[in-house]
Coordinates of C-alpha atoms in Angstrom, one line a residue:
M1 CA 21.3 13.5 -18.1
K2 CA 19.3 11.2 -15.9
K3 CA 18.7 11.6 -12.2
I4 CA 16.5 10.1 -9.6
L5 CA 15.2 11.4 -6.3
L6 CA 14.4 9.0 -3.4
S7 CA 12.3 11.1 -1.0
I8 CA 10.7 10.3 2.3
F9 CA 7.9 12.3 3.9
L10 CA 7.2 11.1 7.4
C11 CA 4.3 12.5 9.5
L12 CA 3.1 14.8 6.7
P13 CA -0.1 16.7 7.4
F14 CA -1.7 15.5 4.2
L15 CA -2.9 12.1 3.0
L16 CA -1.1 10.6 0.1
S17 CA -3.2 9.0 -2.5
A18 CA -1.1 6.0 -3.0
Q19 CA -2.1 2.6 -1.6
P20 CA -0.7 2.2 1.9
Y21 CA -0.4 -1.6 2.0
T22 CA 2.6 -3.7 0.7
I23 CA 1.4 -6.7 -1.2
K24 CA 3.2 -9.9 -2.3
H25 CA 1.7 -12.3 -4.9
L26 CA 1.6 -16.1 -4.9
S27 CA 0.4 -18.0 -8.0
I28 CA 0.9 -21.2 -10.0
R29 CA 4.6 -20.1 -10.4
E30 CA 5.0 -20.7 -6.6
G31 CA 3.2 -24.0 -6.7
L32 CA -0.5 -23.0 -6.3
S33 CA -2.7 -25.5 -8.2
N34 CA -4.8 -22.9 -9.9
N35 CA -5.0 -19.1 -9.9
H36 CA -8.8 -18.9 -9.4
V37 CA -9.0 -18.9 -5.6
V38 CA -12.5 -19.0 -4.1
S39 CA -12.0 -19.5 -0.3
I40 CA -9.3 -19.4 2.4
A41 CA -9.0 -20.9 5.9
Q42 CA -6.3 -21.2 8.6
D43 CA -6.3 -24.3 10.7
K44 CA -5.4 -24.6 14.4
R45 CA -1.8 -25.5 13.6
G46 CA -1.3 -22.3 11.6
S47 CA -1.3 -23.8 8.1
L48 CA -3.3 -21.9 5.4
W49 CA -5.7 -23.6 3.1
F50 CA -6.8 -22.3 -0.3
A51 CA -9.7 -23.7 -2.3
T52 CA -9.5 -23.2 -6.0
E53 CA -11.3 -24.1 -9.2
E54 CA -8.8 -27.0 -9.5
G55 CA -7.8 -28.5 -6.2
L56 CA -7.1 -27.8 -2.6
N57 CA -3.8 -26.2 -1.4
K58 CA -2.1 -26.3 1.9
F59 CA 0.5 -23.6 2.5
D60 CA 3.0 -23.8 5.4
G61 CA 4.7 -20.4 4.7
I62 CA 7.3 -21.9 2.4
R63 CA 5.6 -24.3 -0.1
F64 CA 2.3 -25.6 -1.3
L65 CA 1.0 -29.1 -0.8
T66 CA -1.9 -29.8 -3.3
Y67 CA -4.8 -32.2 -2.9
Y68 CA -6.7 -33.4 -5.9
K69 CA -9.6 -35.9 -6.5
E70 CA -8.1 -39.4 -6.5
E71 CA -9.7 -41.6 -9.1
T72 CA -7.2 -44.4 -9.5
T73 CA -5.1 -44.9 -6.4
G74 CA -7.9 -45.3 -3.9
K75 CA -6.2 -42.9 -1.6
Q76 CA -8.5 -40.7 0.6
S77 CA -8.8 -37.2 -0.7
I78 CA -11.3 -34.6 -1.8
T79 CA -14.2 -35.8 -3.9
G80 CA -14.1 -33.0 -6.4
N81 CA -11.5 -30.6 -7.7
E82 CA -13.9 -27.7 -8.3
L83 CA -14.3 -26.2 -4.8
N84 CA -16.5 -23.4 -3.4
C85 CA -15.7 -22.9 0.3
L86 CA -13.6 -23.8 3.3
L87 CA -14.2 -23.6 7.1
D88 CA -11.9 -24.6 9.9
D89 CA -14.2 -26.2 12.5
P90 CA -14.6 -23.9 15.5
V91 CA -14.1 -26.9 17.9
D92 CA -12.5 -29.9 16.3
S93 CA -9.3 -30.3 14.2
I94 CA -11.3 -30.6 11.0
L95 CA -11.2 -28.6 7.8
W96 CA -14.6 -28.6 6.1
I97 CA -14.4 -28.4 2.3
G98 CA -17.5 -27.6 0.2
T99 CA -17.3 -28.7 -3.4
Q100 CA -19.3 -27.4 -6.4
R101 CA -20.9 -30.8 -7.3
A102 CA -19.4 -33.5 -5.0
G103 CA -20.7 -32.8 -1.6
I104 CA -18.7 -32.1 1.6
N105 CA -15.3 -33.3 2.6
A106 CA -14.2 -33.3 6.3
Y107 CA -10.4 -33.4 6.5
N108 CA -9.1 -34.3 10.0
Y109 CA -5.6 -32.8 10.0
A110 CA -4.9 -34.4 13.3
N111 CA -4.9 -37.9 11.9
D112 CA -4.7 -37.1 8.1
S113 CA -8.1 -38.6 7.2
F114 CA -11.1 -37.7 5.1
I115 CA -14.8 -38.2 5.7
T116 CA -17.3 -37.5 2.9
Y117 CA -20.9 -36.4 3.1
R118 CA -23.0 -36.8 0.0
H119 CA -26.7 -36.7 -0.9
N120 CA -28.4 -40.1 -0.6
E121 CA -31.8 -40.2 -2.0
N122 CA -32.7 -43.2 0.2
N123 CA -31.8 -41.3 3.4
P124 CA -33.9 -38.2 4.2
K125 CA -31.4 -37.1 6.9
S126 CA -28.5 -37.0 4.4
L127 CA -27.1 -33.9 2.8
V128 CA -30.0 -32.4 0.8
T129 CA -27.8 -31.9 -2.4
D130 CA -24.2 -32.1 -3.4
D131 CA -23.8 -28.5 -4.7
I132 CA -22.3 -26.6 -1.8
T133 CA -21.9 -22.8 -1.9
K134 CA -21.1 -22.0 1.8
I135 CA -20.3 -23.7 5.1
I136 CA -20.9 -21.6 8.2
A137 CA -20.4 -22.3 11.9
A138 CA -23.6 -22.5 13.9
S139 CA -23.8 -20.8 17.2
D140 CA -24.1 -24.1 19.0
G141 CA -20.9 -25.5 17.4
N142 CA -22.6 -27.4 14.6
L143 CA -22.7 -26.3 10.9
W144 CA -25.0 -24.6 8.4
I145 CA -24.6 -25.7 4.8
C146 CA -25.8 -23.4 2.0
T147 CA -26.6 -25.1 -1.3
Y148 CA -27.3 -23.8 -4.8
W149 CA -30.4 -25.9 -5.5
K150 CA -32.0 -27.0 -2.2
G151 CA -31.8 -24.3 0.4
V152 CA -30.0 -24.5 3.7
D153 CA -29.1 -27.6 5.8
Y154 CA -28.3 -27.7 9.5
F155 CA -25.7 -30.4 10.2
D156 CA -25.5 -32.1 13.7
K157 CA -21.9 -33.3 14.0
Q158 CA -22.8 -35.8 16.7
T159 CA -25.5 -37.6 14.9
G160 CA -24.2 -37.0 11.4
Q161 CA -27.8 -35.9 10.3
F162 CA -28.9 -33.0 8.2
T163 CA -32.1 -30.9 8.8
H164 CA -33.4 -29.2 5.7
Y165 CA -34.7 -25.6 5.5
N166 CA -36.1 -24.8 2.1
T167 CA -39.3 -24.1 0.2
E168 CA -40.6 -27.6 1.0
T169 CA -40.2 -27.2 4.8
V170 CA -40.5 -23.5 5.5
P171 CA -43.6 -21.6 4.4
G172 CA -42.7 -18.4 2.6
F173 CA -39.1 -19.4 2.0
A174 CA -38.1 -17.1 -0.8
S175 CA -35.9 -19.4 -2.9
N176 CA -33.8 -22.5 -2.7
H177 CA -30.9 -20.9 -4.5
I178 CA -28.5 -19.8 -1.7
W179 CA -25.1 -18.1 -1.9
S180 CA -24.5 -17.3 1.8
A181 CA -25.8 -17.2 5.3
I182 CA -24.7 -16.2 8.9
D183 CA -25.9 -17.4 12.3
G184 CA -27.0 -14.4 14.3
G185 CA -26.6 -16.2 17.6
N186 CA -30.1 -15.2 18.6
G187 CA -32.1 -18.0 17.0
L188 CA -32.1 -16.2 13.6
L189 CA -30.3 -17.2 10.4
Y190 CA -29.6 -14.5 7.9
I191 CA -29.7 -15.8 4.4
G192 CA -28.5 -14.4 1.0
H193 CA -30.3 -15.7 -2.1
V194 CA -29.0 -16.1 -5.6
D195 CA -31.8 -14.0 -7.1
R196 CA -34.5 -13.4 -4.4
G197 CA -32.8 -11.0 -2.0
F198 CA -32.3 -11.4 1.7
S199 CA -34.2 -13.5 4.3
I200 CA -34.3 -13.8 8.1
L201 CA -35.2 -17.3 9.2
S202 CA -36.4 -18.0 12.7
I203 CA -34.8 -21.4 13.3
K204 CA -37.1 -22.6 16.1
D205 CA -40.5 -21.9 14.6
K206 CA -39.5 -22.0 10.9
T207 CA -40.9 -18.6 10.0
V208 CA -39.2 -16.3 7.6
K209 CA -39.1 -12.6 6.6
N210 CA -38.0 -11.7 3.1
F211 CA -36.4 -8.5 1.8
T212 CA -35.9 -7.5 -1.8
H213 CA -34.7 -4.6 -3.9
E214 CA -37.4 -1.9 -4.3
P215 CA -36.6 0.4 -7.3
Q216 CA -38.6 3.3 -5.7
N217 CA -37.0 2.9 -2.3
P218 CA -33.3 4.1 -2.1
N219 CA -33.0 2.5 1.4
S220 CA -33.8 -1.0 0.2
L221 CA -31.4 -3.7 -0.9
P222 CA -29.3 -2.4 -3.8
G223 CA -29.7 -5.7 -5.7
N224 CA -31.5 -9.0 -5.3
E225 CA -28.5 -11.2 -5.8
V226 CA -27.0 -11.4 -2.2
T227 CA -23.6 -12.8 -2.6
C228 CA -22.4 -12.7 1.1
V229 CA -23.8 -12.0 4.5
Y230 CA -21.5 -10.9 7.4
K231 CA -22.0 -10.1 11.1
D232 CA -19.5 -7.6 12.6
K233 CA -18.4 -7.5 16.2
S234 CA -21.0 -4.9 17.0
G235 CA -23.8 -7.1 15.8
N236 CA -24.4 -5.2 12.5
I237 CA -25.3 -7.3 9.5
W238 CA -23.4 -6.4 6.3
I239 CA -24.9 -7.6 3.1
G240 CA -22.9 -7.9 -0.2
T241 CA -24.9 -7.8 -3.4
D242 CA -24.3 -7.7 -7.1
R243 CA -24.7 -3.9 -6.8
G244 CA -22.5 -3.1 -3.8
V245 CA -22.9 -3.4 -0.1
V246 CA -25.6 -2.4 2.4
L247 CA -25.7 -2.2 6.2
F248 CA -28.7 -3.9 7.9
N249 CA -29.8 -2.9 11.4
P250 CA -31.4 -6.1 12.9
E251 CA -33.3 -4.3 15.6
A252 CA -35.0 -1.7 13.2
E253 CA -34.9 -4.1 10.2
S254 CA -33.7 -1.2 8.1
F255 CA -31.0 -0.8 5.5
I256 CA -28.3 1.9 5.1
P257 CA -26.8 1.8 1.6
F258 CA -23.4 3.2 0.8
D259 CA -23.6 6.7 -0.8
D260 CA -20.4 6.0 -2.6
K261 CA -19.5 9.1 -4.6
T262 CA -16.2 7.6 -5.7
N263 CA -17.8 4.3 -6.9
C264 CA -15.4 2.5 -4.6
I265 CA -18.0 -0.1 -3.5
S266 CA -20.5 -0.1 -6.3
H267 CA -19.2 -3.5 -7.7
R268 CA -20.4 -7.0 -7.0
V269 CA -19.3 -8.0 -3.5
Y270 CA -17.9 -11.5 -2.8
D271 CA -16.7 -11.4 0.7
I272 CA -16.7 -9.2 3.8
H273 CA -14.3 -9.5 6.8
Q274 CA -13.7 -7.4 9.9
L275 CA -10.1 -7.3 11.0
D276 CA -8.8 -7.0 14.6
D277 CA -8.1 -3.3 14.1
N278 CA -11.9 -2.7 13.6
R279 CA -11.5 -2.2 9.8
L280 CA -14.0 -3.8 7.5
W281 CA -12.5 -5.3 4.3
I282 CA -14.8 -5.8 1.3
A283 CA -13.8 -8.0 -1.6
M284 CA -15.3 -7.1 -5.0
E285 CA -15.4 -8.1 -8.6
F286 CA -13.4 -5.6 -10.7
G287 CA -13.1 -3.2 -7.7
G288 CA -10.3 -4.8 -5.7
I289 CA -10.7 -4.3 -1.9
A290 CA -12.5 -1.5 -0.1
V291 CA -11.5 -0.8 3.5
V292 CA -13.9 0.9 5.9
D293 CA -12.7 2.0 9.4
L294 CA -15.6 1.2 11.6
S295 CA -14.2 3.2 14.5
Q296 CA -14.5 6.4 12.4
Q297 CA -18.0 5.8 11.1
L298 CA -21.4 6.7 12.7
F299 CA -23.6 4.9 10.2
R300 CA -26.5 7.3 10.8
S301 CA -26.8 8.0 7.1
S302 CA -25.4 6.7 3.9
D303 CA -23.1 9.7 3.3
Q304 CA -21.2 9.0 6.5
I305 CA -19.7 5.8 5.2
H306 CA -16.3 6.2 3.5
A307 CA -13.8 3.7 2.2
L308 CA -10.2 3.3 1.2
S309 CA -9.6 1.4 -2.0
I310 CA -6.9 -1.2 -2.7
R311 CA -6.6 -1.7 -6.4
E312 CA -4.9 -3.8 -9.0
G313 CA -1.3 -2.7 -9.9
D314 CA 2.0 -4.0 -11.2
D315 CA 4.1 -2.9 -8.2
E316 CA 4.3 -3.9 -4.5
Y317 CA 1.3 -1.8 -3.7
G318 CA -1.1 -3.3 -6.2
L319 CA -3.3 -6.4 -6.2
S320 CA -2.6 -9.2 -8.7
N321 CA -6.1 -8.9 -10.0
S322 CA -9.1 -6.6 -9.7
S323 CA -11.5 -9.4 -8.9
I324 CA -11.1 -10.5 -5.3
R325 CA -13.2 -13.5 -4.2
C326 CA -12.2 -14.2 -0.6
L327 CA -10.5 -12.7 2.4
L328 CA -8.8 -14.0 5.6
Q329 CA -6.9 -12.4 8.4
D330 CA -4.4 -14.9 9.8
S331 CA -3.2 -15.4 13.4
F332 CA -0.4 -12.9 12.9
G333 CA -2.8 -10.2 11.6
N334 CA -1.8 -10.4 8.0
V335 CA -4.5 -10.4 5.3
W336 CA -4.8 -13.0 2.5
A337 CA -6.9 -12.2 -0.5
G338 CA -7.8 -14.8 -3.1
S339 CA -8.4 -13.5 -6.6
W340 CA -10.2 -14.8 -9.7
G341 CA -7.3 -15.4 -12.1
G342 CA -4.5 -13.7 -10.2
G343 CA -3.8 -16.2 -7.4
I344 CA -3.2 -15.1 -3.9
N345 CA -2.4 -11.6 -2.5
F346 CA -0.5 -11.5 0.8
I347 CA -1.0 -8.1 2.6
K348 CA 1.3 -7.5 5.5
R349 CA -0.4 -6.5 8.8
E350 CA 1.4 -3.2 9.1
P351 CA 0.9 -0.7 6.2
S352 CA 3.9 0.4 4.4
L353 CA 5.7 3.3 6.0
F354 CA 6.1 4.8 2.5
S355 CA 3.5 6.2 0.2
T356 CA 4.5 6.5 -3.4
Y357 CA 3.6 9.0 -6.1
K358 CA 3.7 6.7 -9.2
Y359 CA 4.2 7.5 -12.8
S360 CA 1.2 7.6 -15.2
P361 CA 1.4 8.4 -18.9
F362 CA -2.2 9.6 -18.9
P363 CA -2.7 13.4 -18.3
S364 CA -6.1 12.8 -16.7
T365 CA -4.5 10.8 -13.8
N366 CA -4.3 13.5 -11.2
N367 CA -2.6 11.5 -8.4
S368 CA 0.5 10.5 -10.4
L369 CA 3.7 12.0 -11.7
N370 CA 4.1 12.7 -15.4
S371 CA 7.7 11.4 -15.3
K372 CA 9.3 8.3 -13.9
I373 CA 12.3 10.2 -12.6
A374 CA 11.9 12.8 -9.8
S375 CA 15.0 14.9 -9.1
G376 CA 14.1 17.8 -6.7
V377 CA 11.4 18.3 -4.2
C378 CA 10.2 21.1 -1.8
M379 CA 7.1 22.1 0.0
D380 CA 5.8 25.7 -0.1
K381 CA 4.3 27.7 2.7
A382 CA 0.8 26.7 1.7
G383 CA 1.5 23.0 2.0
N384 CA 1.8 22.3 -1.7
L385 CA 4.4 19.8 -2.8
W386 CA 6.6 20.8 -5.7
I387 CA 8.3 17.9 -7.5
G388 CA 10.9 18.6 -10.2
T389 CA 11.3 15.8 -12.7
D390 CA 13.7 14.7 -15.4
G391 CA 11.5 15.0 -18.5
G392 CA 8.2 16.3 -17.1
G393 CA 9.0 19.7 -15.7
I394 CA 7.5 20.5 -12.3
N395 CA 4.5 18.6 -10.8
V396 CA 2.6 20.4 -8.0
F397 CA 0.5 18.3 -5.5
N398 CA -2.0 19.3 -2.9
K399 CA -3.2 16.7 -0.4
G400 CA -2.1 13.9 -2.8
R401 CA -3.7 15.4 -5.9
R402 CA -1.8 17.0 -8.7
I403 CA -3.0 20.5 -9.2
A404 CA -0.5 21.9 -11.7
I405 CA 2.2 21.0 -14.2
Y406 CA 4.8 23.5 -15.4
N407 CA 6.9 22.4 -18.3
A408 CA 8.1 23.4 -21.8
D409 CA 5.3 21.3 -23.4
N410 CA 2.6 23.5 -22.0
K411 CA 4.8 26.6 -22.3
K412 CA 4.4 27.4 -18.6
F413 CA 8.1 26.7 -17.9
R414 CA 11.3 26.9 -19.9
S415 CA 12.6 23.4 -19.2
N416 CA 11.4 19.8 -18.6
T417 CA 14.5 18.8 -16.6
V418 CA 14.7 20.0 -13.0
Q419 CA 17.7 18.9 -10.8
A420 CA 17.2 20.8 -7.5
A421 CA 14.5 22.6 -5.6
L422 CA 14.3 24.8 -2.6
C423 CA 11.6 26.8 -0.7
D424 CA 13.3 29.7 1.0
S425 CA 12.4 31.2 4.3
K426 CA 10.4 33.9 2.6
G427 CA 8.3 31.5 0.6
G428 CA 10.0 31.8 -2.7
L429 CA 10.7 28.7 -4.8
W430 CA 14.1 28.0 -6.5
F431 CA 14.5 25.4 -9.2
G432 CA 17.9 24.3 -10.6
L433 CA 17.7 23.3 -14.3
F434 CA 19.9 21.0 -16.3
Y435 CA 22.1 23.4 -18.2
G436 CA 19.3 26.0 -17.9
G437 CA 20.3 28.2 -14.9
I438 CA 17.9 29.0 -12.1
A439 CA 14.1 29.5 -12.3
Y440 CA 12.7 31.5 -9.4
Y441 CA 8.9 31.3 -8.7
N442 CA 7.2 34.1 -7.0
P443 CA 4.0 32.8 -5.2
K444 CA 2.4 36.2 -5.1
S445 CA 2.7 37.0 -8.8
Q446 CA 2.6 33.3 -9.7
S447 CA 5.3 33.7 -12.2
F448 CA 8.8 32.4 -13.0
R449 CA 11.9 34.4 -13.7
Q450 CA 15.5 33.5 -14.7
I451 CA 18.1 34.5 -12.1
F452 CA 21.2 34.3 -14.2
S453 CA 22.0 36.7 -17.0
E454 CA 21.8 35.5 -20.6
D455 CA 25.4 34.5 -20.8
K456 CA 25.0 32.3 -17.7
S457 CA 21.6 31.0 -18.4
R458 CA 23.0 27.7 -19.7
T459 CA 24.7 26.9 -16.4
D460 CA 24.0 23.4 -15.0
V461 CA 22.6 23.9 -11.5
R462 CA 22.8 21.0 -9.0
S463 CA 21.9 22.2 -5.5
F464 CA 20.6 25.0 -3.3
H465 CA 21.3 25.9 0.4
E466 CA 19.9 28.8 2.4
D467 CA 22.2 30.0 5.2
K468 CA 21.0 31.6 8.5
Q469 CA 21.4 35.1 7.0
G470 CA 19.0 34.2 4.2
N471 CA 21.5 34.0 1.4
I472 CA 21.2 31.3 -1.2
W473 CA 24.2 29.2 -2.0
V474 CA 24.1 27.5 -5.4
G475 CA 26.2 24.5 -6.5
T476 CA 26.8 24.5 -10.3
S477 CA 29.0 23.1 -13.1
E478 CA 30.8 26.5 -12.9
G479 CA 31.6 26.6 -9.2
V480 CA 29.6 28.2 -6.4
Y481 CA 27.3 31.2 -6.6
L482 CA 26.0 33.3 -3.7
I483 CA 22.7 35.0 -4.3
D484 CA 20.9 37.7 -2.3
C485 CA 17.5 36.2 -1.4
D486 CA 15.7 39.6 -1.4
S487 CA 17.1 41.2 -4.5
K488 CA 17.7 37.9 -6.4
T489 CA 21.1 39.3 -7.5
I490 CA 24.4 37.5 -7.5
K491 CA 26.6 38.6 -4.7
A492 CA 29.6 36.4 -5.6
H493 CA 30.8 33.7 -7.9
Y494 CA 33.5 31.4 -6.7
N495 CA 35.7 29.4 -9.0
L496 CA 37.2 26.6 -7.0
E497 CA 39.7 23.8 -7.5
N498 CA 37.0 21.7 -9.1
N499 CA 34.1 23.6 -10.4
L500 CA 31.7 20.6 -10.5
A501 CA 30.0 21.6 -7.3
R502 CA 27.5 18.9 -6.4
C503 CA 26.4 20.3 -3.1
V504 CA 27.0 23.3 -0.8
L505 CA 26.4 23.9 3.0
K506 CA 27.3 26.8 5.2
D507 CA 27.3 25.3 8.7
S508 CA 26.4 26.9 12.0
E509 CA 30.0 27.9 12.6
D510 CA 30.0 29.9 9.3
Q511 CA 32.3 27.4 7.6
V512 CA 31.4 26.5 4.0
W513 CA 31.5 22.9 2.8
V514 CA 31.4 22.1 -0.9
G515 CA 31.0 18.6 -2.3
F516 CA 32.4 18.0 -5.7
F517 CA 31.8 15.4 -8.4
G518 CA 35.2 13.8 -8.7
G519 CA 37.0 16.3 -6.5
G520 CA 36.2 15.2 -3.0
L521 CA 35.1 17.5 -0.1
G522 CA 36.3 21.0 0.3
L523 CA 36.2 23.1 3.5
Y524 CA 36.3 26.9 3.2
D525 CA 36.1 30.0 5.2
P526 CA 33.1 32.4 4.7
Q527 CA 35.0 34.1 1.8
L528 CA 35.6 30.6 0.3
Q529 CA 39.3 30.6 1.0
S530 CA 40.4 27.0 1.1
I531 CA 41.0 25.5 4.6
Q532 CA 41.2 21.8 3.8
L533 CA 40.5 19.3 1.0
F534 CA 39.3 15.8 1.8
N535 CA 39.9 13.4 -1.1
V536 CA 41.1 9.8 -1.8
L537 CA 44.7 11.0 -1.8
A538 CA 44.1 12.1 1.8
K539 CA 42.4 8.6 2.6
F540 CA 38.9 10.0 2.3
P541 CA 36.6 7.1 1.1
S542 CA 35.5 8.8 -2.2
N543 CA 35.9 11.8 -4.4
T544 CA 32.2 11.7 -5.3
I545 CA 30.1 13.8 -2.9
N546 CA 26.4 13.7 -3.4
A547 CA 25.0 15.5 -0.3
L548 CA 25.8 17.3 2.9
Y549 CA 23.8 17.6 6.1
E550 CA 24.3 19.3 9.5
D551 CA 22.2 17.5 12.1
S552 CA 20.6 18.9 15.3
R553 CA 23.7 17.8 17.3
K554 CA 26.0 19.9 15.0
R555 CA 27.5 16.8 13.4
L556 CA 28.3 17.0 9.7
W557 CA 27.2 14.1 7.5
V558 CA 28.6 13.5 4.0
A559 CA 27.0 11.3 1.4
T560 CA 29.8 9.8 -0.8
G561 CA 30.1 7.2 -3.5
E562 CA 31.8 4.8 -1.1
G563 CA 29.9 5.2 2.2
L564 CA 28.5 7.7 4.7
V565 CA 31.0 10.0 6.5
C566 CA 30.3 11.6 9.9
F567 CA 32.3 14.5 11.4
P568 CA 31.5 14.3 15.1
S569 CA 31.6 18.1 15.4
L570 CA 32.1 21.0 13.0
T571 CA 35.6 21.7 14.3
D572 CA 36.8 18.1 14.6
R573 CA 38.6 17.1 11.4
N574 CA 38.5 13.4 12.3
Y575 CA 35.6 11.5 10.9
K576 CA 34.0 8.1 10.9
V577 CA 33.0 6.1 7.7
Y578 CA 29.9 3.9 7.6
Q579 CA 30.0 1.2 5.0
R580 CA 28.5 -2.3 4.5
E581 CA 29.9 -3.7 7.8
S582 CA 27.8 -1.0 9.6
G583 CA 24.6 -2.3 8.1
L584 CA 24.3 -0.2 5.0
A585 CA 22.7 -2.1 2.1
N586 CA 24.8 -0.2 -0.4
T587 CA 27.7 2.3 0.0
H588 CA 26.7 4.7 -2.7
I589 CA 24.9 7.3 -0.5
Q590 CA 22.5 9.6 -2.4
A591 CA 20.9 11.7 0.3
I592 CA 20.7 12.4 4.1
G593 CA 18.0 13.5 6.4
E594 CA 17.0 13.7 10.1
D595 CA 13.6 13.0 11.6
K596 CA 12.0 14.6 14.6
A597 CA 13.5 12.0 16.9
G598 CA 17.0 12.7 15.8
N599 CA 17.4 9.5 13.7
I600 CA 19.6 9.8 10.6
W601 CA 18.2 8.4 7.4
V602 CA 20.0 7.8 4.2
S603 CA 19.0 6.7 0.7
T604 CA 21.3 4.5 -1.3
N605 CA 21.4 2.8 -4.6
K606 CA 19.8 -0.2 -2.9
G607 CA 17.2 1.4 -0.7
I608 CA 16.9 3.3 2.5
S609 CA 18.6 2.8 5.8
C610 CA 18.1 4.4 9.3
L611 CA 21.0 4.8 11.8
V612 CA 20.2 3.2 15.1
D613 CA 22.1 5.6 17.3
S614 CA 22.3 3.5 20.4
K615 CA 24.0 0.7 18.5
D616 CA 25.7 2.9 15.9
I617 CA 24.6 0.6 13.1
F618 CA 22.0 1.0 10.3
S619 CA 18.7 -0.8 10.1
R620 CA 17.7 -2.0 6.7
K621 CA 14.1 -3.0 7.5
L622 CA 12.9 -0.2 5.3
Y623 CA 14.4 -1.7 2.1
C624 CA 13.2 -0.1 -1.2
R625 CA 13.2 -2.5 -4.2
N626 CA 14.3 -1.6 -7.6
A627 CA 15.9 1.8 -6.7
N628 CA 17.5 2.4 -10.1
H629 CA 19.8 5.3 -9.5
H630 CA 21.7 6.9 -12.2
P631 CA 25.5 7.1 -11.3
H632 CA 25.5 10.8 -11.9
S633 CA 22.4 11.6 -9.8
S634 CA 22.2 13.9 -6.9
P635 CA 19.0 13.0 -5.1
T636 CA 17.3 14.7 -2.2
L637 CA 16.0 13.0 0.9
K638 CA 13.3 15.2 2.5
L639 CA 12.3 14.8 6.1
P640 CA 10.2 17.0 8.5
T641 CA 12.0 20.0 9.9
R642 CA 12.7 20.0 13.6

C-alpha cells in the first residue's frame, strides 16, 4: 500500500542540505534563440537582454524578442550572431553588445537605432580589433573594451575615439589576449589575461604590474587563465581563473585562495557578482553556482572562506545545466543565470521556505532518502530526524546528513514499510508498520522490539498519539489500542463501530476522538463509550478522516477527504467546514499542524495552505508542485512544538 508524507519543518535548529533557492528554467521552448547564454543585462526600462551563441534576445517578462544579423533586408541590427558580452550604459539609454568577430553594436533603445563600431585599418583611433570579449564601464562614464587579440581599448563616447593599451603601447604588458577587466576607480585597471595571469595597469603613466601562478607558492594565483575580474562593494578584487577563485587585496597586493575542502569552487570560474544582500555569487563550469556570504567571512586566511553550492537538478531546486556562464541581479532582486547549453535559470529573490530531502538510488548519497515515499516522521531527544518510508525502511538524519538506515534489506529492521512514527515524552521511538505491528526503538540499548504478541504482529498500524498521562493510543486496522508507555504492555483494545482507525486523539478534556477510513469521526468518553458519530448521514463533509489536531486555543481540527473541519471548542458540537471557497487549493486534507505564531497549516493533495486567522481564509502562496498523494495515505505534517 502506497503512502506519502508531506512534512514541514520550520525554524529547525539544523541546516538542511537541500538547495534553498527555487529555480525556473527558460530555453528555446519558451522562445530563446539559443540555449548557450553568455551574457545578461537589464536596461533602464526594466527589460532583460540575453546574449547567446546565436542572436540577441530581449525579454519583457512574458515573451522573447530576438535580434539577428540582417544580411538581406538592410534593416539595422546586430553585426554578428555570435555574441560575447552585454553592458547597459551607466549613463545613456544604450545597450552595448560585444560580438565575437564583428565589433561592437550600440543599441539605443530610446529610439530603436543601432550604431556599429568596427576596426578600420586606415583609422588608428578606431576599434583596435573586432573580437570583443568584455565591455566594462569606466569610472568616468566611458568604456573599456577587452579584446582577444589586441589588448584593451579605452572608448571616449564623446569623440568616438579608441585609445589602445597593449604590448605595443605599454612596456611590460603581459599579453594581448584578454578575457576581462575592471576599473578600480583609483586610476588602476585590473586585467585578466587568457594565459598570462593578472595585471594591474596604471592608466595615467602606462605602467603595469603582472602576477602569475607560482607552483611553489600556495598564495599565488591558482591558474594563469584569468576568466573574470570583479570588484566588490568593499573594494576587494575577486579573480576567477581556470582553477577556481582567489581574493586579491589591492593595498597589500596579496592573494587569498579558497581552501575549498568540498571542491565547491575548484572549477573554472566564468562570472562573479555581489548581490544586494552582501552575498557573492560565483558562476562556474561544471560546478553550478557557489554563494559566499561576505558578511560572515573575515578573509584573514583561506580556511575562513565557505560557500553554499547551487547545483544542476531536474526539480525546482536545480539548475538547468552545471555550466553557468553569466549572472545578473535584476531591479527586483531576482537572479538570472545563463548556462552553456541549458538556457536561462531564474532564481527568485527569496529562498524557498521549504528544504527538501530528495530521493537518490545511490547508497553513497548521504543527504537523500532511499525511497521516494516518506510516510512517518519524528525527531528524537538528540535532534536526529527519523523518517519512515514506504519501501526503504527508516532513514535517520543528523544536521541534514543521513547517518543510518534500518530496513529489512540490511537486516537491521523487520520491515521496509513504515506508516507512522512517534517520539514519546521519555525519548522512546514508536514505528507503525504496514501489517507488521509496532516496532519500538530504545535509544539506550539502540535496539528494536515488537510490541504486539505474535498473533497480533500482522496488525496494520496507522497512527500514534501520546496523551498527557503518557499513554500511547494506537490507531490500527483492528480498532484502537491503549499501551502503557513505561511497561510497553497493552492496557486495552477497543473494537469500535468501524475498526479501520486512521487517527486517534485524546483531547485536553479527556475526550477521545477517532477518525475512521470510511466511517467518519467518532467521539468517545475515556473508556471509549460512544458519545457521538459524525458522518455523511449526519451532514458531515466526509467519512474519510486523515488526521486530528488540537491547537493551542483548544480548537479541534479534522482533516477529511472533503475539506478541513474546525470545532471552535472541545465541547461545542457545531463546526465549520473550510473548502475551496475558503482558499484551499484542494479539499482532500492530509495533515494539520500549528506553528509558533498560532497559524494553522494543512497539507492537501495539491500542496500546502496556511490559514490567515484575521481573514479566516487560507493562503496558497506556499504551493507545492506535483504532490502525488495516494488516496489511501495518512500523512503527517510536523511543525515545531509550542
